[in-house]
Amino acid sequence: MTNSDALSATELAELRRRYRVERERRVRPDGARQYLAADARFGYYADDPYAGETPGREPLRDRVDVAVVGGGFGGILAGARLRQRGIGRVRVVEKGGDFGGTWYWNRYPGIHCDVESHVYLPLLDETGYVPEWKYAPGEEIRRHAVRISEKFDLYADALFSTSVTSLTWDETSEAWIVTTDRGDEFRATYVVTATGTLSELKLPGIPGIEDFKGHTFHTSRWDYAYTGGTPDGGLTGLSGKRVGVVGTGATGIQVVPKLAEDAGHLYVFQRTPSTVDVRANRRTTAQDVGADHDGWARERRDNFLRVVSGESAEEDLVADRWTSSAGLLEKLLPSFRRPADRKAFEAAYEVTDGTKMNEIRARVERIVIDADTAEKLKPWYRYACKRPTFSDLYLQAFNLDNVTLVDTADTHGIERMTERGVVVGGTEYALDCLILATGFSVGTSGVHSGQLPVHGRGGVQLRHAWQKEGPRTLHGFTSNGFPNLIQLGGTQSASSVNYTHVLDEHAVHAAALVAGAEARGAVIEPSREAEDAWIAVLAGNAPDHEWFHAECTPGYYNGEGRGRPNGPTAYPHGAYAFHDLLKRWREESMDEVLQDRTSARP
Ligand code: NDP
C-alpha cells in the first residue's frame, strides 16, 4: 500500500464525517425487511419469460447416481466434474427452461460480466473456447453454459422448468428421495445443491406498489415483448414512453445507457450511487491472453485469484480495475494477510481508500456536465462498502436531454407509488413503465430459508438443526446427519469476485467426494467433531471487519446497515488459501468423511 498521494489528517477527518452523514441519511429501521419476495400476489414478477410453452411429461420414479439441484454454473460444473470422474447418471433439476442460472434469467439490455471473460468463463481449456472480448456479453456467457452442458452430456438426464420441492434421506435405500413441482419422486444416491446465491429476486417494498397501472417488471425477467429489441439494444417499444428505473447497482449501471438510447424519457431513481470505475472493454486475441498452450485459462484464473486475494504474484495477467484495486477488497473478502502492525496497516489502508474514492468522485465530475447531477452521482463511502462497478457509458448517459436523475436518499428510496407513477419528495413522476433493478436476496438458498425442505437422518430438517445450533458443516459442503448431501457455494467456505472459479473448485471437490464414496462403497458424512474443528478454524482466525461495515452505507454487505450475520460464515484466509486447503485435505484426509454404508453415525 502506498502513501504517495497521502491525504492530510484534516482531509481524512472530513471524509469520515461526510461518510457518517451519508450513512445516517440512509439507514432504515426496517433493514432487510423493506424488501418483498416475488411470491404469492407478486409471484408474476418471477414468471419465466424465456421458456415458452412447457411441454408436459410423465413424473419420474427412477433412481440416478447424483441429483444436482440447480442448472446454473454451479450445477453445470458439478455435472461436468462428476462426468470427468466417470459418474454415470447425473440429473440436473433446473427451475428455468435451460441451463445458465444467472445468465439464463438475466438478459437485460447491456448485460455483460464485469469480471474478465478469460477468467470468468469456466472450462475454457476443456472446451477449447477463447472469448473475443475482455468483458463478455451475457448471451455469450449463456451460450458457454450450454456449450459445457452439451460437451459433458448433461442434457440427457436434465429436467427443466422443474423445481425440487423436497429432499428426504431414506435409510432403507440409502438414497435421497427427490420430489419436484412436476410430480416427480425419484431417488438419488447423492445430492449436490447448487441453488445459487443470487437466485431469488427481490422487490422494493414501496407503499402502493400494487396500485401502479403502468407496465412493470424486474431486470432478471426482461420483457422484450414490451420493450422490443435484444440485449444489444434497439428497444423500439420504449420510444416516446416515460420509463423509470429503480436501482443503480451493477445491473442498473449496465441497463441505464441502453434504456437512455431508446426511451422517450428515462428517470433513474437512485438511492445510493455506485462507484463507477473505468471498464475499458475491448476486443482481444488469443495471443493477447496467452491462449497458446494447454492450461492457459487455468493459469490466468489462478493468477487473478492470487492477485485479488492479496497473495503474492509475479505478474498481474488480467491487469484491470479489479486487480489494481485488489488491496481495497480485503474488507469484503478475507485475505491471507494478517499485518503485524494492524494500526499502521489500517491507517495506510484508509489513505489508499480515500485516494481511490476521490479519484472515483473526480471521474463523475469530469464526465457529468450538470453540476447538480454530478454531485448526486458521487459516492460517499469507503470502497468496499458497496460492490464496485465499472462502466464507460453510465455516467455519460446523464448528459442526454432525455435522462433525469432523481435522488431518493432523503426519503429512503421511492416514497410511494400511485396508479400513474412514483412519488419522490412530494413530486409525482408519471410513468408508462417502471423497471426494477433492485437485485436479489443475496445468499438466500432455499435449503437455508426452508423453501426447499431437506430432511436427513431421523427426519431432522436441516433448517431446524441449523436454527438451533447455527450452520454446521465441514468446509461448507457436508454435514453430520445429512449423508451424501453436498452443498455447493454455501456458507463456511470461501468466495471471490470471480465466482465461477469458486464454483469450479467446489465442483471438483464435490466430484472427488462422490468418486471417493463410490470407490469405497461408502457414504459421505462428517462427524460432529470434524464440524466442530472446522467451526473453530473459522472462528479462531476470523478477521475483525465488523467495525468497517458498521460505518458503511446500508446494503446487502452489512445487513442493510444493521450488522452482519452472527457467527463465522467464511474461511478467514480467502479463496486462494481455501482451495489449497481443500486440495491437501482430498489427498490426505478425505477418508475421514467416508463411512461404511451400514454404519450410520451417532
Ligand atoms: P443490487 O442489490 O446490487 O442493487 C439494487 C439497487 O436497488 C441498489 O442501487 C439499491 O439502492 C436500489 N434500491 C433498492 N430498493 C430501493 C428503493 N426502495 N428505492 C430506490 N432504490 C432502491 O442489485 P443488482 O441487480 O444491481 O446486482 C445484484 C448482484 O448481481 C450483485 O451482487 C452484483 O455483483 C451482481 N451483478 C454482477 C454483474 C457483473 O458484471 N459481474 C452485473 C450485474 C449484477 P441501495 O444501494 O441504496 O440499497
XYZ file of C-alpha atoms and ligand atoms in Angstrom:
650
model
C 0.000 0.000 0.000
C 1.472 3.342 -0.991
C 1.156 6.637 0.793
C 2.380 8.638 -2.183
C -0.880 10.566 -2.607
C -1.285 10.824 1.154
C -4.370 12.669 2.271
C -3.923 15.005 5.176
C -5.362 14.206 8.589
C -7.898 17.007 8.077
C -8.992 15.602 4.735
C -9.393 12.135 6.227
C -11.395 13.519 9.145
C -13.661 15.364 6.726
C -14.174 12.188 4.672
C -15.070 10.261 7.833
C -17.567 12.947 8.816
C -19.158 13.018 5.387
C -19.383 9.217 5.223
C -21.124 9.154 8.602
C -23.682 11.749 7.468
C -24.395 9.831 4.273
C -24.805 6.595 6.193
C -27.239 8.169 8.687
C -29.329 9.589 5.838
C -29.815 6.107 4.505
C -30.210 3.622 7.368
C -33.804 2.442 7.588
C -35.388 0.989 10.714
C -36.866 -1.885 8.707
C -33.435 -3.012 7.357
C -33.743 -6.050 5.107
C -37.476 -6.278 5.852
C -38.027 -3.392 3.443
C -37.925 -5.831 0.518
C -40.710 -8.036 -0.837
C -40.289 -11.536 -2.218
C -41.649 -12.324 -5.660
C -44.181 -14.832 -4.394
C -47.897 -15.018 -3.616
C -49.512 -11.843 -5.044
C -46.203 -10.741 -6.554
C -45.399 -14.189 -7.958
C -45.883 -12.953 -11.529
C -42.651 -10.936 -11.235
C -40.748 -14.252 -11.149
C -42.532 -15.941 -14.104
C -40.162 -17.278 -16.761
C -40.466 -15.062 -19.866
C -37.974 -17.136 -21.877
C -39.128 -20.760 -21.598
C -42.151 -20.612 -23.909
C -44.712 -23.401 -23.606
C -43.537 -26.029 -21.105
C -44.038 -29.478 -22.637
C -45.869 -31.987 -20.410
C -44.065 -35.143 -19.253
C -44.699 -38.175 -17.090
C -43.492 -37.898 -13.483
C -40.241 -39.804 -12.845
C -39.949 -42.613 -10.300
C -36.457 -43.937 -11.129
C -33.046 -43.814 -9.420
C -29.988 -41.868 -10.512
C -26.474 -41.631 -9.122
C -26.477 -37.907 -8.475
C -29.239 -35.308 -8.396
C -27.919 -31.788 -8.865
C -30.321 -29.083 -7.706
C -29.828 -26.056 -9.958
C -28.547 -25.719 -13.516
C -26.520 -22.534 -13.208
C -22.739 -22.598 -13.389
C -22.563 -24.368 -10.000
C -24.764 -27.250 -11.173
C -23.203 -27.377 -14.637
C -19.680 -27.515 -13.223
C -20.694 -30.160 -10.692
C -22.133 -32.178 -13.586
C -19.008 -31.722 -15.714
C -16.624 -32.628 -12.902
C -18.740 -35.679 -11.985
C -18.643 -36.806 -15.620
C -14.864 -36.437 -15.633
C -14.865 -38.811 -12.652
C -16.912 -41.317 -14.649
C -20.155 -40.949 -12.697
C -22.939 -42.309 -14.898
C -26.349 -40.874 -14.178
C -26.275 -37.242 -13.231
C -29.635 -35.485 -13.242
C -29.655 -31.712 -13.076
C -33.007 -30.269 -11.995
C -33.471 -26.652 -13.027
C -36.290 -24.154 -12.499
C -35.532 -22.318 -15.763
C -36.148 -23.627 -19.259
C -32.450 -24.300 -19.937
C -29.014 -24.292 -18.335
C -27.397 -20.981 -17.392
C -28.769 -19.878 -13.992
C -27.936 -16.198 -13.508
C -27.187 -15.951 -17.221
C -30.444 -17.669 -18.147
C -32.540 -15.258 -16.092
C -30.604 -12.041 -16.585
C -30.887 -10.950 -20.223
C -31.415 -7.252 -19.708
C -30.137 -4.835 -22.371
C -26.462 -4.049 -21.901
C -25.752 -7.178 -19.848
C -22.087 -8.083 -19.598
C -19.914 -9.652 -16.961
C -17.504 -7.134 -15.498
C -15.043 -9.846 -14.493
C -12.693 -10.580 -17.389
C -14.217 -13.206 -19.695
C -10.985 -15.234 -19.895
C -11.068 -15.879 -16.173
C -14.843 -15.819 -15.662
C -15.928 -18.349 -18.295
C -15.155 -21.743 -16.803
C -13.642 -24.783 -18.530
C -12.096 -22.809 -21.403
C -9.182 -25.250 -21.518
C -11.590 -28.187 -21.670
C -13.915 -26.690 -24.307
C -11.233 -25.014 -26.422
C -13.234 -21.778 -26.428
C -11.460 -18.405 -26.381
C -13.687 -15.344 -25.751
C -13.086 -12.414 -28.078
C -13.904 -9.570 -25.704
C -12.220 -8.676 -22.442
C -15.686 -8.494 -20.871
C -18.224 -10.827 -22.435
C -21.865 -10.024 -23.117
C -24.411 -12.087 -21.174
C -25.586 -14.027 -24.212
C -22.050 -15.295 -24.906
C -21.807 -16.478 -21.303
C -25.209 -18.166 -21.501
C -24.144 -19.926 -24.693
C -20.972 -21.089 -22.971
C -23.097 -22.614 -20.206
C -24.961 -24.525 -22.919
C -21.647 -25.491 -24.582
C -20.331 -27.074 -21.379
C -23.642 -28.833 -20.728
C -23.580 -30.321 -24.222
C -19.949 -31.341 -24.044
C -20.468 -33.185 -20.770
C -23.777 -34.679 -21.884
C -25.839 -33.080 -19.146
C -28.934 -32.602 -21.296
C -29.681 -36.328 -21.467
C -30.999 -36.560 -17.915
C -31.778 -32.908 -17.139
C -35.200 -31.728 -16.001
C -36.050 -28.137 -16.933
C -38.897 -25.898 -15.788
C -38.876 -28.075 -12.694
C -38.284 -27.070 -9.081
C -37.187 -29.500 -6.411
C -39.730 -29.312 -3.582
C -38.130 -31.633 -1.002
C -35.127 -33.839 -0.291
C -35.586 -36.693 2.156
C -32.932 -39.211 3.177
C -34.238 -42.767 3.048
C -32.234 -45.081 5.343
C -33.530 -48.230 3.700
C -32.404 -47.484 0.177
C -29.525 -45.254 1.346
C -30.643 -42.625 -1.104
C -32.288 -39.230 -1.212
C -35.913 -39.095 -2.291
C -36.236 -36.079 -4.533
C -39.690 -34.591 -5.134
C -40.474 -31.815 -7.593
C -43.311 -29.484 -8.532
C -43.880 -31.642 -11.636
C -44.893 -34.683 -9.575
C -41.519 -36.453 -9.766
C -40.426 -38.656 -6.878
C -37.108 -40.221 -7.788
C -34.141 -41.468 -5.802
C -30.565 -40.247 -5.960
C -27.620 -41.810 -4.137
C -26.038 -38.358 -3.817
C -27.440 -34.847 -3.945
C -25.461 -31.751 -4.848
C -27.281 -28.488 -4.120
C -26.221 -25.619 -6.359
C -29.094 -23.239 -5.851
C -27.036 -20.076 -6.231
C -26.543 -17.010 -4.114
C -28.407 -14.558 -6.329
C -31.372 -16.644 -7.362
C -34.318 -15.062 -5.509
C -35.185 -11.692 -6.993
C -36.337 -9.037 -4.559
C -38.791 -6.206 -4.968
C -38.722 -2.840 -3.213
C -41.426 -2.686 -0.544
C -42.652 0.670 -1.834
C -46.050 1.581 -0.378
C -48.676 1.320 -3.109
C -46.505 -0.855 -5.402
C -49.609 -2.842 -6.342
C -51.521 0.334 -7.339
C -49.303 1.194 -10.318
C -51.287 0.701 -13.528
C -48.364 1.098 -15.913
C -46.103 -1.721 -17.090
C -43.542 -3.096 -14.663
C -41.022 -5.932 -14.424
C -37.747 -6.906 -12.750
C -34.496 -6.741 -14.722
C -33.986 -10.514 -14.278
C -37.217 -11.188 -16.208
C -36.787 -8.695 -19.046
C -39.980 -8.169 -21.025
C -38.734 -7.841 -24.606
C -42.318 -8.315 -25.821
C -42.968 -4.867 -24.326
C -39.642 -3.082 -24.898
C -38.714 -4.646 -28.228
C -35.034 -5.148 -29.054
C -32.419 -7.517 -27.704
C -29.699 -7.429 -25.052
C -27.730 -5.387 -27.612
C -30.367 -2.650 -27.577
C -32.877 -1.405 -30.144
C -35.659 -1.099 -27.551
C -38.069 0.449 -30.050
C -41.101 -0.356 -27.880
C -39.929 2.342 -25.470
C -39.819 5.145 -27.983
C -41.938 8.054 -26.782
C -42.508 6.323 -23.425
C -41.801 7.626 -19.919
C -39.631 4.956 -18.375
C -38.444 4.727 -14.776
C -35.680 2.502 -13.447
C -35.211 1.853 -9.723
C -31.764 0.750 -8.644
C -28.232 1.814 -9.508
C -26.234 -1.288 -8.546
C -24.165 -3.335 -11.011
C -27.334 -4.123 -13.010
C -28.658 -0.557 -13.085
C -25.280 0.703 -14.256
C -25.384 -1.616 -17.292
C -29.026 -1.155 -18.204
C -29.341 2.649 -17.960
C -27.245 3.501 -21.067
C -29.342 1.123 -23.205
C -32.636 2.496 -21.861
C -31.356 6.027 -22.449
C -30.829 5.236 -26.134
C -34.487 4.445 -26.778
C -36.804 5.710 -24.025
C -38.817 8.862 -24.683
C -37.704 9.989 -21.239
C -35.775 7.990 -18.662
C -35.997 8.686 -14.919
C -33.266 6.988 -12.907
C -34.386 6.645 -9.285
C -31.198 6.450 -7.269
C -30.897 5.789 -3.546
C -27.139 5.236 -3.167
C -24.776 5.951 -6.063
C -22.362 3.173 -7.017
C -18.642 3.620 -7.504
C -18.321 3.643 -11.299
C -14.762 2.981 -12.390
C -13.230 2.646 -15.853
C -14.112 -0.518 -17.741
C -12.166 -0.280 -20.994
C -13.791 -3.213 -22.742
C -12.030 -4.210 -25.921
C -11.572 -6.987 -28.408
C -8.819 -9.414 -27.526
C -6.935 -12.056 -29.473
C -5.843 -15.498 -28.326
C -2.314 -14.098 -28.330
C -3.293 -11.220 -26.014
C -4.486 -13.633 -23.364
C -1.783 -16.258 -23.814
C -4.186 -18.886 -25.147
C -1.427 -20.834 -26.895
C -0.922 -23.812 -24.617
C -2.905 -26.312 -22.559
C -3.892 -24.937 -19.205
C -3.617 -21.244 -20.190
C -7.075 -20.426 -18.803
C -6.431 -22.204 -15.512
C -3.172 -20.288 -15.103
C -4.839 -16.954 -15.846
C -7.731 -17.696 -13.494
C -5.345 -18.734 -10.699
C -3.283 -15.609 -11.256
C -6.392 -13.413 -10.991
C -7.398 -15.126 -7.760
C -3.892 -14.710 -6.336
C -3.953 -11.005 -7.082
C -7.468 -10.276 -5.773
C -6.840 -12.455 -2.690
C -3.788 -10.434 -1.706
C -1.349 -13.295 -2.357
C 1.977 -12.529 -3.970
C 2.062 -12.861 -7.755
C 4.942 -12.219 -10.111
C 2.628 -10.759 -12.726
C -0.880 -9.350 -12.906
C -2.114 -11.013 -16.100
C -5.622 -9.526 -16.131
C -4.480 -6.015 -15.166
C -7.810 -4.268 -14.798
C -9.581 -2.169 -12.172
C -10.423 -5.249 -10.094
C -6.784 -6.177 -9.809
C -5.449 -2.645 -9.379
C -7.919 -2.075 -6.514
C -7.445 -5.547 -5.030
C -5.895 -4.185 -1.846
C -9.167 -2.411 -1.114
C -11.249 -5.579 -1.323
C -9.872 -7.165 1.818
C -12.755 -5.826 3.953
C -15.118 -7.638 1.643
C -13.376 -10.915 1.086
C -10.933 -12.004 3.764
C -7.391 -12.448 2.561
C -4.384 -14.241 3.916
C -2.802 -11.014 5.108
C -2.517 -10.513 8.861
C -0.249 -7.459 9.228
C 1.884 -7.387 12.343
C 1.115 -3.728 12.939
C -2.633 -3.612 12.411
C -2.915 0.074 13.343
C -0.370 1.206 10.774
C -1.950 -1.070 8.187
C -5.430 0.392 8.759
C -4.083 3.946 8.616
C -2.395 3.320 5.270
C -5.483 1.467 4.048
C -7.691 4.450 4.844
C -5.438 6.775 2.872
C -5.445 4.480 -0.163
C -9.207 4.121 0.175
C -9.767 7.876 0.376
C -7.472 8.445 -2.599
C -9.320 5.868 -4.692
C -12.731 7.235 -3.771
C -11.572 10.776 -4.565
C -10.494 9.503 -7.982
C -13.943 7.904 -8.491
C -15.690 11.139 -7.465
C -13.401 13.217 -9.684
C -14.329 10.957 -12.602
C -18.009 11.791 -12.045
C -17.213 15.484 -12.056
C -15.161 15.145 -15.242
C -17.849 13.285 -17.160
C -21.195 14.648 -15.974
C -21.832 18.147 -17.288
C -24.635 19.282 -14.973
C -23.013 20.130 -11.636
C -26.069 19.278 -9.518
C -26.460 15.864 -11.185
C -22.738 15.191 -10.817
C -22.904 15.995 -7.113
C -25.720 13.477 -6.629
C -23.824 10.774 -8.519
C -20.814 10.932 -6.221
C -20.493 8.002 -3.831
C -19.642 8.960 -0.232
C -18.490 5.788 1.482
C -15.414 3.573 1.560
C -14.602 1.482 -1.493
C -15.581 -1.944 -0.135
C -18.889 -0.750 1.350
C -20.723 -1.480 -1.906
C -19.962 -3.759 -4.789
C -17.719 -1.753 -7.151
C -18.998 -1.238 -10.689
C -17.301 -0.391 -13.975
C -18.717 1.441 -16.969
C -17.676 3.864 -19.666
C -21.294 4.552 -20.649
C -23.297 5.019 -17.453
C -22.214 8.462 -16.232
C -22.240 9.742 -19.813
C -25.950 8.861 -20.108
C -26.805 11.666 -17.666
C -25.616 14.210 -20.217
C -28.518 13.298 -22.510
C -31.588 15.544 -22.534
C -33.959 12.610 -22.139
C -32.371 11.327 -18.909
C -33.176 12.662 -15.425
C -31.568 11.535 -12.198
C -33.992 11.505 -9.267
C -32.190 11.177 -5.962
C -34.262 9.399 -3.319
C -31.759 9.293 -0.442
C -33.657 11.787 1.712
C -36.796 9.672 1.576
C -35.007 6.284 1.969
C -35.951 5.353 -1.579
C -39.108 5.995 -3.536
C -41.792 7.283 -1.125
C -44.826 5.646 -2.686
C -46.356 4.530 -5.904
C -49.628 5.665 -7.384
C -51.725 4.473 -10.313
C -49.778 6.850 -12.545
C -46.229 6.578 -11.345
C -43.922 7.145 -8.396
C -43.648 9.879 -5.771
C -40.340 11.275 -4.507
C -40.078 14.363 -2.305
C -43.767 15.097 -2.857
C -43.359 15.146 -6.666
C -45.207 12.564 -8.724
C -43.308 11.217 -11.743
C -45.854 9.865 -14.228
C -44.531 6.735 -15.944
C -45.593 4.305 -18.638
C -43.139 1.689 -17.432
C -41.187 1.080 -14.229
C -38.246 -1.321 -14.334
C -36.954 -2.740 -11.060
C -33.176 -3.184 -10.942
C -33.463 -3.913 -7.225
C -31.387 -7.074 -7.105
C -31.648 -10.345 -5.277
C -31.806 -11.760 -1.778
C -28.088 -12.384 -1.624
C -27.040 -15.651 -0.051
C -30.552 -16.982 0.352
C -30.691 -20.567 -0.782
C -33.949 -22.464 -0.499
C -32.127 -25.020 1.650
C -31.415 -22.380 4.285
C -34.714 -20.492 4.042
C -36.708 -23.726 4.298
C -38.330 -23.177 0.895
C -36.622 -26.423 -0.092
C -37.004 -28.684 2.961
C -34.138 -31.114 3.450
C -34.797 -33.980 5.873
C -31.768 -36.012 6.890
C -31.313 -38.964 9.225
C -34.259 -39.446 11.605
C -36.331 -36.939 9.606
C -34.394 -33.972 11.044
C -34.810 -30.871 8.891
C -31.553 -29.121 8.073
C -33.041 -25.679 8.587
C -34.300 -26.577 12.074
C -30.999 -28.162 13.032
C -29.157 -25.031 11.916
C -31.658 -22.683 13.556
C -30.869 -24.320 16.858
C -27.087 -24.530 16.573
C -26.146 -22.242 13.700
C -24.742 -23.641 10.443
C -22.650 -26.771 10.975
C -20.542 -28.092 8.125
C -17.176 -29.446 7.208
C -15.650 -26.994 4.723
C -19.138 -25.700 3.941
C -20.047 -28.792 1.916
C -21.168 -31.687 4.111
C -22.992 -32.000 7.419
C -23.420 -34.665 10.044
C -26.886 -36.244 9.867
C -27.187 -35.427 6.148
C -25.293 -38.195 4.385
C -24.339 -37.883 0.730
C -25.571 -34.292 0.645
C -23.073 -31.798 -0.759
C -23.887 -28.111 -0.638
C -22.065 -26.028 -3.202
C -21.003 -22.395 -2.898
C -22.545 -22.033 0.504
C -21.731 -20.745 3.913
C -18.495 -21.582 5.779
C -16.413 -21.839 2.608
C -14.663 -19.004 0.754
C -15.667 -16.702 -2.053
C -14.111 -14.445 -4.662
C -15.174 -11.723 -7.071
C -14.682 -14.390 -9.752
C -17.489 -16.585 -8.510
C -17.363 -19.193 -11.290
C -13.809 -20.011 -10.242
C -15.031 -20.651 -6.714
C -17.858 -22.812 -8.034
C -15.457 -24.832 -10.153
C -13.173 -25.561 -7.209
C -16.244 -26.585 -5.216
C -17.427 -28.775 -8.081
C -14.032 -30.505 -8.260
C -14.317 -31.154 -4.537
C -17.889 -32.479 -4.771
C -16.934 -34.822 -7.603
C -13.933 -36.113 -5.643
C -16.170 -36.854 -2.655
C -18.659 -38.755 -4.790
C -15.927 -40.669 -6.631
C -14.250 -41.499 -3.304
C -17.513 -42.789 -1.836
C -18.212 -44.857 -4.952
C -14.750 -46.390 -4.917
C -15.032 -47.279 -1.231
C -18.719 -48.273 -1.260
C -19.163 -45.641 1.445
C -21.484 -42.802 2.375
C -20.183 -39.258 2.762
C -20.779 -37.873 6.234
C -18.524 -35.857 8.524
C -18.521 -36.437 12.273
C -19.722 -33.739 14.657
C -16.116 -33.472 15.839
C -14.976 -32.673 12.303
C -17.652 -29.957 12.089
C -16.589 -28.559 15.475
C -12.975 -28.471 14.348
C -13.930 -26.620 11.150
C -16.055 -24.077 13.015
C -13.096 -23.495 15.343
C -10.861 -22.783 12.342
C -13.384 -20.231 11.075
C -13.923 -18.560 14.442
C -10.326 -18.652 15.636
C -8.959 -16.696 12.726
C -11.864 -14.514 11.660
C -10.645 -11.040 10.682
C -12.420 -8.228 12.507
C -14.176 -6.317 9.776
C -17.396 -5.622 11.671
C -16.326 -2.099 12.573
C -15.676 -1.332 8.903
C -19.119 -2.413 7.762
C -20.802 -0.755 10.736
C -19.663 2.566 9.264
C -20.819 1.812 5.710
C -23.927 2.985 3.936
C -26.595 0.252 4.084
C -26.582 -2.603 1.618
C -26.509 -6.372 1.492
C -22.856 -6.435 2.591
C -23.775 -5.145 6.058
C -27.304 -6.403 6.660
C -28.722 -3.129 5.287
C -26.661 -1.157 7.786
C -27.733 -3.223 10.756
C -24.746 -5.529 11.097
C -23.555 -8.719 9.504
C -24.906 -12.181 10.323
C -23.695 -13.667 13.556
C -21.131 -16.418 13.614
C -18.217 -17.103 11.315
C -19.599 -17.565 7.838
C -16.466 -17.757 5.722
C -12.997 -19.261 5.704
C -10.927 -16.410 7.137
C -7.904 -16.600 4.807
C -9.658 -16.209 1.474
C -10.413 -18.386 -1.506
C -6.855 -18.994 -2.693
C -5.805 -20.496 0.622
C -9.121 -22.348 0.899
C -8.689 -24.099 -2.436
C -5.223 -25.130 -1.389
C -6.532 -26.472 1.900
C -9.244 -28.488 0.098
C -6.701 -30.000 -2.280
C -4.468 -31.134 0.559
C -7.439 -32.499 2.506
C -8.562 -34.539 -0.508
C -5.099 -36.005 -0.869
C -4.500 -36.718 2.817
C -7.703 -36.835 4.850
C -10.766 -37.431 2.714
C -11.279 -40.875 4.214
C -12.454 -39.230 7.430
C -15.855 -38.483 5.858
C -16.262 -41.800 4.032
C -18.287 -44.101 6.299
C -19.295 -47.707 5.790
C -22.711 -47.824 4.194
C -24.264 -49.825 7.012
C -22.855 -47.838 9.926
C -24.954 -44.770 10.441
C -23.162 -42.189 12.518
C -24.489 -41.447 16.016
P -28.125 -4.637 -6.068
O -28.756 -5.259 -4.884
O -26.669 -4.546 -6.142
O -28.707 -3.169 -6.280
C -30.056 -2.881 -6.032
C -30.288 -1.398 -6.250
O -31.649 -1.099 -5.978
C -29.459 -0.538 -5.292
O -28.999 0.587 -6.009
C -30.487 -0.131 -4.232
O -30.159 1.043 -3.561
C -31.703 0.036 -5.112
N -32.961 0.024 -4.360
C -33.492 -0.989 -3.652
N -34.664 -0.625 -3.098
C -34.890 0.665 -3.464
C -35.919 1.587 -3.210
N -36.964 1.270 -2.429
N -35.842 2.816 -3.780
C -34.769 3.143 -4.554
N -33.747 2.313 -4.823
C -33.813 1.073 -4.285
O -28.715 -5.433 -7.336
P -28.072 -5.639 -8.800
O -29.095 -6.357 -9.604
O -27.540 -4.384 -9.316
O -26.876 -6.622 -8.516
C -27.157 -7.878 -7.908
C -25.914 -8.719 -7.861
O -25.588 -9.138 -9.171
C -24.718 -8.023 -7.282
O -24.113 -8.870 -6.342
C -23.811 -7.838 -8.425
O -22.499 -8.128 -8.024
C -24.242 -8.895 -9.416
N -24.054 -8.376 -10.766
C -22.869 -8.635 -11.360
C -22.630 -8.167 -12.612
C -21.303 -8.446 -13.233
O -20.993 -7.828 -14.231
N -20.490 -9.349 -12.704
C -23.609 -7.393 -13.375
C -24.836 -7.181 -12.649
C -25.039 -7.663 -11.385
P -29.216 0.994 -2.246
O -27.826 0.810 -2.738
O -29.452 2.293 -1.599
O -29.699 -0.155 -1.411
